[in-house]
């Protein structure tokens, strides 16, 4: 985290990109901070301003485009918090936003406007979360999210897991993270041992959108989890100019299932303000999924879904 690239000029120079990108990137970062890990940057093609990894993180003037339906809170999370950081949108499970920190700021992030400043000290917050969960015996699953929950240290995460394990009606723990993709060294023995020794059924959900993101070191890191019997899923967002191609997704999905990573969701872009240039229509997405079904076994094809405010489940498309 101390070595993050937080200046877009530094990334542009590293990748030997056209200098005219500088000013636009600086303007775009005024709407949403820029940051990326060196690992993620090293997987980008030098000299290519259309690199699919670069497009996910480099700010642009397209973020200033106003489009009807693209809003600050596209899935209605702001009003779903029981207390700051505790969300319950779906039956039997809750989501804990443990931190606002991420190792990379994706330009399409649906939480780019989330009120992270309302979050409290993690330990005080944890006790409040736990008391709320203990009071509702219908809750069986906790999802750790953020930001990125793996920006917490292993010792902090251990305190979270051990506290939640005291709640008898909880059965499952899910961790949603992008960290292993952008900084695979985060998956160390301590973290793996913590999850493998938990009484919970643990589901580890990584977020990756393109096969170039899952290099050898990422796959080796995730294998540390699967070898311990921890289920690893991947979820993606369908993004214009990045992965809106049957060929790209076919290659990526094969890479996942060949490495014991299970495809989970292909998300229709959440209509967050500033991300309309990434949008791919439902019709285009359906055509891609239909073609993937012809080419791949059923377990290798993710569910194509969209999330709508107020509905108790994600809508299969």
mmCIF file of C-alpha atoms in Angstrom:
data_model
loop_
_atom_site.group_PDB
_atom_site.id
_atom_site.type_symbol
_atom_site.label_atom_id
_atom_site.label_comp_id
_atom_site.label_asym_id
_atom_site.label_seq_id
_atom_site.Cartn_x
_atom_site.Cartn_y
_atom_site.Cartn_z
ATOM 1 C CA UNK A 1 0.000 0.000 0.000
ATOM 2 C CA UNK A 2 2.955 2.323 0.658
ATOM 3 C CA UNK A 3 4.197 1.737 -2.888
ATOM 4 C CA UNK A 4 0.952 2.547 -4.720
ATOM 5 C CA UNK A 5 1.154 4.700 -7.833
ATOM 6 C CA UNK A 6 -1.004 7.695 -6.918
ATOM 7 C CA UNK A 7 0.094 10.094 -9.639
ATOM 8 C CA UNK A 8 -1.316 9.452 -13.099
ATOM 9 C CA UNK A 9 1.749 11.096 -14.679
ATOM 10 C CA UNK A 10 3.904 8.373 -13.140
ATOM 11 C CA UNK A 11 1.794 5.639 -14.761
ATOM 12 C CA UNK A 12 1.738 7.421 -18.121
ATOM 13 C CA UNK A 13 5.543 7.779 -18.045
ATOM 14 C CA UNK A 14 6.039 4.160 -16.952
ATOM 15 C CA UNK A 15 3.897 2.910 -19.849
ATOM 16 C CA UNK A 16 5.407 5.359 -22.357
ATOM 17 C CA UNK A 17 1.972 6.682 -23.257
ATOM 18 C CA UNK A 18 1.174 9.852 -25.241
ATOM 19 C CA UNK A 19 1.792 12.964 -23.129
ATOM 20 C CA UNK A 20 -1.589 14.425 -24.121
ATOM 21 C CA UNK A 21 -3.238 11.943 -21.742
ATOM 22 C CA UNK A 22 -1.747 13.777 -18.760
ATOM 23 C CA UNK A 23 -4.120 16.711 -18.484
ATOM 24 C CA UNK A 24 -7.259 14.638 -19.048
ATOM 25 C CA UNK A 25 -6.183 12.123 -16.397
ATOM 26 C CA UNK A 26 -5.529 14.910 -13.894
ATOM 27 C CA UNK A 27 -8.968 16.375 -14.510
ATOM 28 C CA UNK A 28 -10.670 12.984 -14.190
ATOM 29 C CA UNK A 29 -8.904 12.271 -10.909
ATOM 30 C CA UNK A 30 -10.581 15.354 -9.429
ATOM 31 C CA UNK A 31 -13.857 13.415 -9.546
ATOM 32 C CA UNK A 32 -12.413 10.208 -8.099
ATOM 33 C CA UNK A 33 -8.874 9.702 -6.822
ATOM 34 C CA UNK A 34 -6.412 7.778 -8.965
ATOM 35 C CA UNK A 35 -4.362 4.899 -7.560
ATOM 36 C CA UNK A 36 -3.060 1.567 -8.796
ATOM 37 C CA UNK A 37 -0.547 -1.051 -7.684
ATOM 38 C CA UNK A 38 2.759 -1.546 -9.450
ATOM 39 C CA UNK A 39 1.860 -5.202 -10.044
ATOM 40 C CA UNK A 40 -1.294 -4.263 -11.954
ATOM 41 C CA UNK A 41 0.602 -1.605 -13.932
ATOM 42 C CA UNK A 42 3.299 -4.103 -14.891
ATOM 43 C CA UNK A 43 0.645 -6.250 -16.609
ATOM 44 C CA UNK A 44 -0.302 -3.369 -18.913
ATOM 45 C CA UNK A 45 1.120 -3.173 -22.436
ATOM 46 C CA UNK A 46 3.565 -0.304 -22.805
ATOM 47 C CA UNK A 47 2.701 2.248 -25.467
ATOM 48 C CA UNK A 48 -0.932 1.078 -25.721
ATOM 49 C CA UNK A 49 -3.460 3.692 -24.560
ATOM 50 C CA UNK A 50 -6.256 1.147 -25.169
ATOM 51 C CA UNK A 51 -4.790 -1.550 -22.937
ATOM 52 C CA UNK A 52 -7.746 -3.274 -21.190
ATOM 53 C CA UNK A 53 -6.169 -2.988 -17.732
ATOM 54 C CA UNK A 54 -5.169 0.643 -18.219
ATOM 55 C CA UNK A 55 -8.701 1.635 -19.276
ATOM 56 C CA UNK A 56 -10.033 0.340 -15.957
ATOM 57 C CA UNK A 57 -7.898 2.663 -13.839
ATOM 58 C CA UNK A 58 -6.781 5.729 -15.825
ATOM 59 C CA UNK A 59 -9.058 8.764 -15.278
ATOM 60 C CA UNK A 60 -10.493 10.408 -18.382
ATOM 61 C CA UNK A 61 -12.761 13.236 -19.507
ATOM 62 C CA UNK A 62 -15.457 10.637 -20.234
ATOM 63 C CA UNK A 63 -16.166 10.651 -16.505
ATOM 64 C CA UNK A 64 -17.611 14.157 -16.845
ATOM 65 C CA UNK A 65 -20.299 12.974 -19.283
ATOM 66 C CA UNK A 66 -23.780 13.269 -17.796
ATOM 67 C CA UNK A 67 -26.121 10.469 -18.860
ATOM 68 C CA UNK A 68 -29.682 9.890 -17.766
ATOM 69 C CA UNK A 69 -29.989 7.136 -15.175
ATOM 70 C CA UNK A 70 -26.344 7.301 -14.074
ATOM 71 C CA UNK A 71 -26.411 8.433 -10.455
ATOM 72 C CA UNK A 72 -24.223 8.588 -7.346
ATOM 73 C CA UNK A 73 -25.895 5.643 -5.580
ATOM 74 C CA UNK A 74 -26.939 3.278 -8.398
ATOM 75 C CA UNK A 75 -27.979 0.303 -6.242
ATOM 76 C CA UNK A 76 -29.477 2.252 -3.343
ATOM 77 C CA UNK A 77 -26.947 1.326 -0.680
ATOM 78 C CA UNK A 78 -26.784 4.658 1.138
ATOM 79 C CA UNK A 79 -30.222 4.138 2.630
ATOM 80 C CA UNK A 80 -29.779 0.449 3.413
ATOM 81 C CA UNK A 81 -27.297 0.833 6.262
ATOM 82 C CA UNK A 82 -28.563 -0.258 9.676
ATOM 83 C CA UNK A 83 -25.539 1.518 11.087
ATOM 84 C CA UNK A 84 -22.667 3.002 9.039
ATOM 85 C CA UNK A 85 -20.983 0.110 7.229
ATOM 86 C CA UNK A 86 -23.627 -2.558 7.920
ATOM 87 C CA UNK A 87 -25.850 -3.270 4.918
ATOM 88 C CA UNK A 88 -28.650 -5.776 4.585
ATOM 89 C CA UNK A 89 -30.107 -5.861 1.104
ATOM 90 C CA UNK A 90 -30.877 -9.565 0.877
ATOM 91 C CA UNK A 91 -32.500 -12.156 3.127
ATOM 92 C CA UNK A 92 -30.307 -14.186 5.527
ATOM 93 C CA UNK A 93 -27.059 -12.304 4.852
ATOM 94 C CA UNK A 94 -25.423 -9.009 5.692
ATOM 95 C CA UNK A 95 -22.526 -7.088 4.204
ATOM 96 C CA UNK A 96 -19.887 -5.392 6.350
ATOM 97 C CA UNK A 97 -17.979 -2.482 4.859
ATOM 98 C CA UNK A 98 -14.873 -2.726 7.013
ATOM 99 C CA UNK A 99 -12.885 -0.007 5.272
ATOM 100 C CA UNK A 100 -13.018 2.538 2.487
ATOM 101 C CA UNK A 101 -9.481 1.717 1.374
ATOM 102 C CA UNK A 102 -8.628 -0.126 -1.837
ATOM 103 C CA UNK A 103 -5.356 -0.991 -3.533
ATOM 104 C CA UNK A 104 -6.717 0.267 -6.848
ATOM 105 C CA UNK A 105 -9.462 2.702 -7.774
ATOM 106 C CA UNK A 106 -11.442 1.226 -10.667
ATOM 107 C CA UNK A 107 -13.099 3.991 -12.664
ATOM 108 C CA UNK A 108 -16.409 2.071 -12.919
ATOM 109 C CA UNK A 109 -16.624 1.451 -9.149
ATOM 110 C CA UNK A 110 -20.257 1.563 -8.018
ATOM 111 C CA UNK A 111 -19.107 2.765 -4.581
ATOM 112 C CA UNK A 112 -16.982 5.644 -5.838
ATOM 113 C CA UNK A 113 -19.355 8.034 -4.020
ATOM 114 C CA UNK A 114 -20.009 5.915 -0.909
ATOM 115 C CA UNK A 115 -19.900 7.896 2.399
ATOM 116 C CA UNK A 116 -16.829 6.115 3.775
ATOM 117 C CA UNK A 117 -16.133 9.043 6.106
ATOM 118 C CA UNK A 118 -19.048 7.826 8.247
ATOM 119 C CA UNK A 119 -17.180 4.619 9.135
ATOM 120 C CA UNK A 120 -15.773 4.406 12.658
ATOM 121 C CA UNK A 121 -12.740 2.827 14.262
ATOM 122 C CA UNK A 122 -12.678 -0.792 13.099
ATOM 123 C CA UNK A 123 -12.798 -2.286 16.601
ATOM 124 C CA UNK A 124 -15.666 -0.134 17.849
ATOM 125 C CA UNK A 125 -17.410 -0.747 14.538
ATOM 126 C CA UNK A 126 -16.908 -4.508 14.825
ATOM 127 C CA UNK A 127 -18.676 -4.672 18.174
ATOM 128 C CA UNK A 128 -21.626 -2.657 16.848
ATOM 129 C CA UNK A 129 -21.819 -4.901 13.785
ATOM 130 C CA UNK A 130 -21.752 -8.023 15.945
ATOM 131 C CA UNK A 131 -24.482 -6.807 18.291
ATOM 132 C CA UNK A 132 -26.760 -6.061 15.337
ATOM 133 C CA UNK A 133 -26.116 -9.493 13.808
ATOM 134 C CA UNK A 134 -26.592 -11.316 17.120
ATOM 135 C CA UNK A 135 -30.009 -9.719 17.451
ATOM 136 C CA UNK A 136 -31.225 -11.207 14.157
ATOM 137 C CA UNK A 137 -31.096 -15.002 14.127
ATOM 138 C CA UNK A 138 -32.231 -15.157 10.484
ATOM 139 C CA UNK A 139 -28.766 -14.014 9.388
ATOM 140 C CA UNK A 140 -26.604 -16.978 8.364
ATOM 141 C CA UNK A 141 -23.921 -15.343 6.238
ATOM 142 C CA UNK A 142 -21.592 -12.365 6.556
ATOM 143 C CA UNK A 143 -19.897 -10.777 3.551
ATOM 144 C CA UNK A 144 -16.713 -8.789 4.231
ATOM 145 C CA UNK A 145 -16.404 -5.955 1.761
ATOM 146 C CA UNK A 146 -15.224 -2.368 1.433
ATOM 147 C CA UNK A 147 -13.286 -0.718 -0.045
ATOM 148 C CA UNK A 148 -11.277 -3.896 0.096
ATOM 149 C CA UNK A 149 -11.304 -5.946 3.322
ATOM 150 C CA UNK A 150 -7.793 -7.239 2.583
ATOM 151 C CA UNK A 151 -6.384 -3.761 3.157
ATOM 152 C CA UNK A 152 -6.796 -4.746 6.809
ATOM 153 C CA UNK A 153 -3.877 -6.586 8.358
ATOM 154 C CA UNK A 154 -4.081 -10.302 9.075
ATOM 155 C CA UNK A 155 -4.312 -9.573 12.798
ATOM 156 C CA UNK A 156 -7.214 -7.177 12.232
ATOM 157 C CA UNK A 157 -8.989 -9.717 10.050
ATOM 158 C CA UNK A 158 -8.419 -12.403 12.654
ATOM 159 C CA UNK A 159 -10.176 -10.259 15.268
ATOM 160 C CA UNK A 160 -13.105 -9.806 12.892
ATOM 161 C CA UNK A 161 -13.402 -13.521 12.098
ATOM 162 C CA UNK A 162 -13.028 -14.649 15.714
ATOM 163 C CA UNK A 163 -15.672 -12.190 16.879
ATOM 164 C CA UNK A 164 -18.103 -13.311 14.194
ATOM 165 C CA UNK A 165 -17.464 -16.982 15.004
ATOM 166 C CA UNK A 166 -18.961 -16.363 18.453
ATOM 167 C CA UNK A 167 -22.352 -15.736 16.812
ATOM 168 C CA UNK A 168 -23.830 -19.223 16.723
ATOM 169 C CA UNK A 169 -26.381 -18.680 13.969
ATOM 170 C CA UNK A 170 -23.722 -17.574 11.460
ATOM 171 C CA UNK A 171 -22.708 -20.417 9.129
ATOM 172 C CA UNK A 172 -20.899 -18.837 6.198
ATOM 173 C CA UNK A 173 -18.214 -16.208 5.632
ATOM 174 C CA UNK A 174 -17.678 -14.564 2.280
ATOM 175 C CA UNK A 175 -14.797 -12.235 1.393
ATOM 176 C CA UNK A 176 -15.070 -9.941 -1.627
ATOM 177 C CA UNK A 177 -11.706 -8.602 -2.755
ATOM 178 C CA UNK A 178 -9.648 -7.368 -5.685
ATOM 179 C CA UNK A 179 -6.408 -7.414 -3.714
ATOM 180 C CA UNK A 180 -5.085 -10.836 -4.884
ATOM 181 C CA UNK A 181 -5.490 -9.672 -8.488
ATOM 182 C CA UNK A 182 -3.666 -6.365 -8.113
ATOM 183 C CA UNK A 183 -1.173 -7.463 -5.432
ATOM 184 C CA UNK A 184 -1.018 -11.278 -5.170
ATOM 185 C CA UNK A 185 1.631 -11.291 -2.437
ATOM 186 C CA UNK A 186 -1.205 -10.315 -0.068
ATOM 187 C CA UNK A 187 -2.196 -14.004 0.050
ATOM 188 C CA UNK A 188 0.252 -15.302 2.649
ATOM 189 C CA UNK A 189 0.369 -18.251 5.028
ATOM 190 C CA UNK A 190 -1.206 -16.314 7.891
ATOM 191 C CA UNK A 191 -4.273 -15.359 5.891
ATOM 192 C CA UNK A 192 -4.667 -18.828 4.392
ATOM 193 C CA UNK A 193 -4.356 -20.472 7.817
ATOM 194 C CA UNK A 194 -6.895 -18.077 9.310
ATOM 195 C CA UNK A 195 -9.494 -18.924 6.677
ATOM 196 C CA UNK A 196 -8.722 -22.648 6.534
ATOM 197 C CA UNK A 197 -9.051 -23.029 10.307
ATOM 198 C CA UNK A 198 -12.332 -21.101 10.584
ATOM 199 C CA UNK A 199 -15.476 -22.952 11.643
ATOM 200 C CA UNK A 200 -17.261 -21.122 8.832
ATOM 201 C CA UNK A 201 -17.791 -22.382 5.333
ATOM 202 C CA UNK A 202 -15.518 -19.822 3.638
ATOM 203 C CA UNK A 203 -16.110 -18.436 0.150
ATOM 204 C CA UNK A 204 -13.425 -16.228 -1.355
ATOM 205 C CA UNK A 205 -14.686 -14.002 -4.185
ATOM 206 C CA UNK A 206 -12.136 -12.155 -6.288
ATOM 207 C CA UNK A 207 -12.940 -9.454 -8.813
ATOM 208 C CA UNK A 208 -11.116 -9.689 -12.128
ATOM 209 C CA UNK A 209 -12.319 -8.626 -15.579
ATOM 210 C CA UNK A 210 -9.697 -9.687 -18.118
ATOM 211 C CA UNK A 211 -7.352 -12.665 -18.618
ATOM 212 C CA UNK A 212 -4.313 -10.352 -18.547
ATOM 213 C CA UNK A 213 -5.067 -9.688 -14.873
ATOM 214 C CA UNK A 214 -4.651 -13.330 -13.831
ATOM 215 C CA UNK A 215 -0.951 -13.816 -14.405
ATOM 216 C CA UNK A 216 1.122 -16.690 -13.030
ATOM 217 C CA UNK A 217 1.706 -15.052 -9.649
ATOM 218 C CA UNK A 218 -2.029 -14.357 -9.186
ATOM 219 C CA UNK A 219 -2.929 -17.954 -10.030
ATOM 220 C CA UNK A 220 -0.266 -19.283 -7.660
ATOM 221 C CA UNK A 221 -1.605 -17.065 -4.865
ATOM 222 C CA UNK A 222 -5.176 -18.229 -5.379
ATOM 223 C CA UNK A 223 -4.011 -21.846 -5.503
ATOM 224 C CA UNK A 224 -2.834 -21.460 -1.892
ATOM 225 C CA UNK A 225 -6.517 -21.052 -1.019
ATOM 226 C CA UNK A 226 -7.998 -23.757 -3.242
ATOM 227 C CA UNK A 227 -5.437 -26.298 -1.980
ATOM 228 C CA UNK A 228 -6.823 -25.730 1.510
ATOM 229 C CA UNK A 229 -10.354 -26.480 0.323
ATOM 230 C CA UNK A 230 -11.438 -22.833 0.245
ATOM 231 C CA UNK A 231 -13.843 -22.146 -2.611
ATOM 232 C CA UNK A 232 -12.615 -19.341 -4.863
ATOM 233 C CA UNK A 233 -15.083 -17.560 -7.141
ATOM 234 C CA UNK A 234 -14.470 -14.797 -9.661
ATOM 235 C CA UNK A 235 -16.925 -12.069 -10.545
ATOM 236 C CA UNK A 236 -16.619 -9.640 -13.438
ATOM 237 C CA UNK A 237 -18.222 -6.501 -14.766
ATOM 238 C CA UNK A 238 -19.051 -6.377 -18.484
ATOM 239 C CA UNK A 239 -17.092 -3.342 -19.669
ATOM 240 C CA UNK A 240 -17.063 -1.571 -23.034
ATOM 241 C CA UNK A 241 -13.707 -1.895 -24.802
ATOM 242 C CA UNK A 242 -12.303 -4.188 -22.114
ATOM 243 C CA UNK A 243 -14.070 -7.556 -22.047
ATOM 244 C CA UNK A 244 -17.173 -7.118 -24.243
ATOM 245 C CA UNK A 245 -16.027 -9.895 -26.545
ATOM 246 C CA UNK A 246 -16.894 -13.592 -26.664
ATOM 247 C CA UNK A 247 -13.283 -14.449 -27.503
ATOM 248 C CA UNK A 248 -11.832 -12.528 -24.544
ATOM 249 C CA UNK A 249 -14.338 -13.970 -22.082
ATOM 250 C CA UNK A 250 -13.959 -17.504 -23.444
ATOM 251 C CA UNK A 251 -10.199 -17.326 -22.903
ATOM 252 C CA UNK A 252 -10.674 -15.850 -19.431
ATOM 253 C CA UNK A 253 -13.308 -18.342 -18.288
ATOM 254 C CA UNK A 254 -11.169 -21.277 -19.418
ATOM 255 C CA UNK A 255 -8.267 -19.813 -17.470
ATOM 256 C CA UNK A 256 -10.441 -19.656 -14.367
ATOM 257 C CA UNK A 257 -11.905 -23.170 -14.439
ATOM 258 C CA UNK A 258 -8.548 -24.694 -15.420
ATOM 259 C CA UNK A 259 -7.192 -23.263 -12.170
ATOM 260 C CA UNK A 260 -10.088 -24.312 -9.875
ATOM 261 C CA UNK A 261 -11.596 -20.810 -9.859
ATOM 262 C CA UNK A 262 -15.354 -20.851 -10.344
ATOM 263 C CA UNK A 263 -17.026 -18.159 -12.485
ATOM 264 C CA UNK A 264 -19.703 -16.480 -10.372
ATOM 265 C CA UNK A 265 -21.301 -13.335 -11.817
ATOM 266 C CA UNK A 266 -20.911 -11.315 -14.964
ATOM 267 C CA UNK A 267 -22.408 -8.018 -13.831
ATOM 268 C CA UNK A 268 -24.192 -5.576 -16.074
ATOM 269 C CA UNK A 269 -22.500 -2.274 -15.248
ATOM 270 C CA UNK A 270 -24.014 -0.500 -12.255
ATOM 271 C CA UNK A 271 -25.142 2.885 -13.506
ATOM 272 C CA UNK A 272 -22.861 4.986 -11.333
ATOM 273 C CA UNK A 273 -22.296 8.587 -12.319
ATOM 274 C CA UNK A 274 -19.039 8.967 -14.241
ATOM 275 C CA UNK A 275 -18.938 5.451 -15.704
ATOM 276 C CA UNK A 276 -21.405 5.594 -18.615
ATOM 277 C CA UNK A 277 -18.610 5.159 -21.182
ATOM 278 C CA UNK A 278 -18.106 1.586 -19.909
ATOM 279 C CA UNK A 279 -21.727 0.570 -20.467
ATOM 280 C CA UNK A 280 -22.607 -2.458 -22.607
ATOM 281 C CA UNK A 281 -26.250 -3.092 -23.495
ATOM 282 C CA UNK A 282 -28.208 -6.035 -22.120
ATOM 283 C CA UNK A 283 -28.753 -7.286 -25.671
ATOM 284 C CA UNK A 284 -25.018 -7.372 -26.396
ATOM 285 C CA UNK A 285 -24.374 -9.157 -23.104
ATOM 286 C CA UNK A 286 -27.020 -11.782 -23.850
ATOM 287 C CA UNK A 287 -25.456 -12.523 -27.235
ATOM 288 C CA UNK A 288 -22.057 -13.017 -25.618
ATOM 289 C CA UNK A 289 -23.494 -15.354 -22.964
ATOM 290 C CA UNK A 290 -25.419 -17.345 -25.605
ATOM 291 C CA UNK A 291 -22.241 -17.864 -27.605
ATOM 292 C CA UNK A 292 -20.268 -18.814 -24.471
ATOM 293 C CA UNK A 293 -22.846 -21.497 -23.679
ATOM 294 C CA UNK A 294 -22.113 -23.077 -27.050
ATOM 295 C CA UNK A 295 -18.380 -23.134 -26.406
ATOM 296 C CA UNK A 296 -18.033 -23.925 -22.703
ATOM 297 C CA UNK A 297 -19.433 -26.371 -20.131
ATOM 298 C CA UNK A 298 -22.266 -24.954 -18.051
ATOM 299 C CA UNK A 299 -20.195 -24.520 -14.882
ATOM 300 C CA UNK A 300 -17.779 -22.277 -16.807
ATOM 301 C CA UNK A 301 -20.443 -19.739 -17.822
ATOM 302 C CA UNK A 302 -21.177 -17.051 -15.195
ATOM 303 C CA UNK A 303 -24.634 -15.758 -14.376
ATOM 304 C CA UNK A 304 -25.259 -12.530 -16.290
ATOM 305 C CA UNK A 305 -27.041 -10.306 -13.769
ATOM 306 C CA UNK A 306 -27.999 -6.754 -12.926
ATOM 307 C CA UNK A 307 -28.705 -5.264 -9.517
ATOM 308 C CA UNK A 308 -31.676 -2.940 -9.116
ATOM 309 C CA UNK A 309 -32.474 -0.837 -6.086
ATOM 310 C CA UNK A 310 -35.211 -2.260 -3.882
ATOM 311 C CA UNK A 311 -35.279 -5.796 -5.276
ATOM 312 C CA UNK A 312 -34.414 -8.696 -2.919
ATOM 313 C CA UNK A 313 -32.122 -10.445 -5.419
ATOM 314 C CA UNK A 314 -29.953 -9.799 -8.455
ATOM 315 C CA UNK A 315 -31.907 -10.082 -11.698
ATOM 316 C CA UNK A 316 -30.698 -12.841 -14.058
ATOM 317 C CA UNK A 317 -30.444 -11.491 -17.596
#
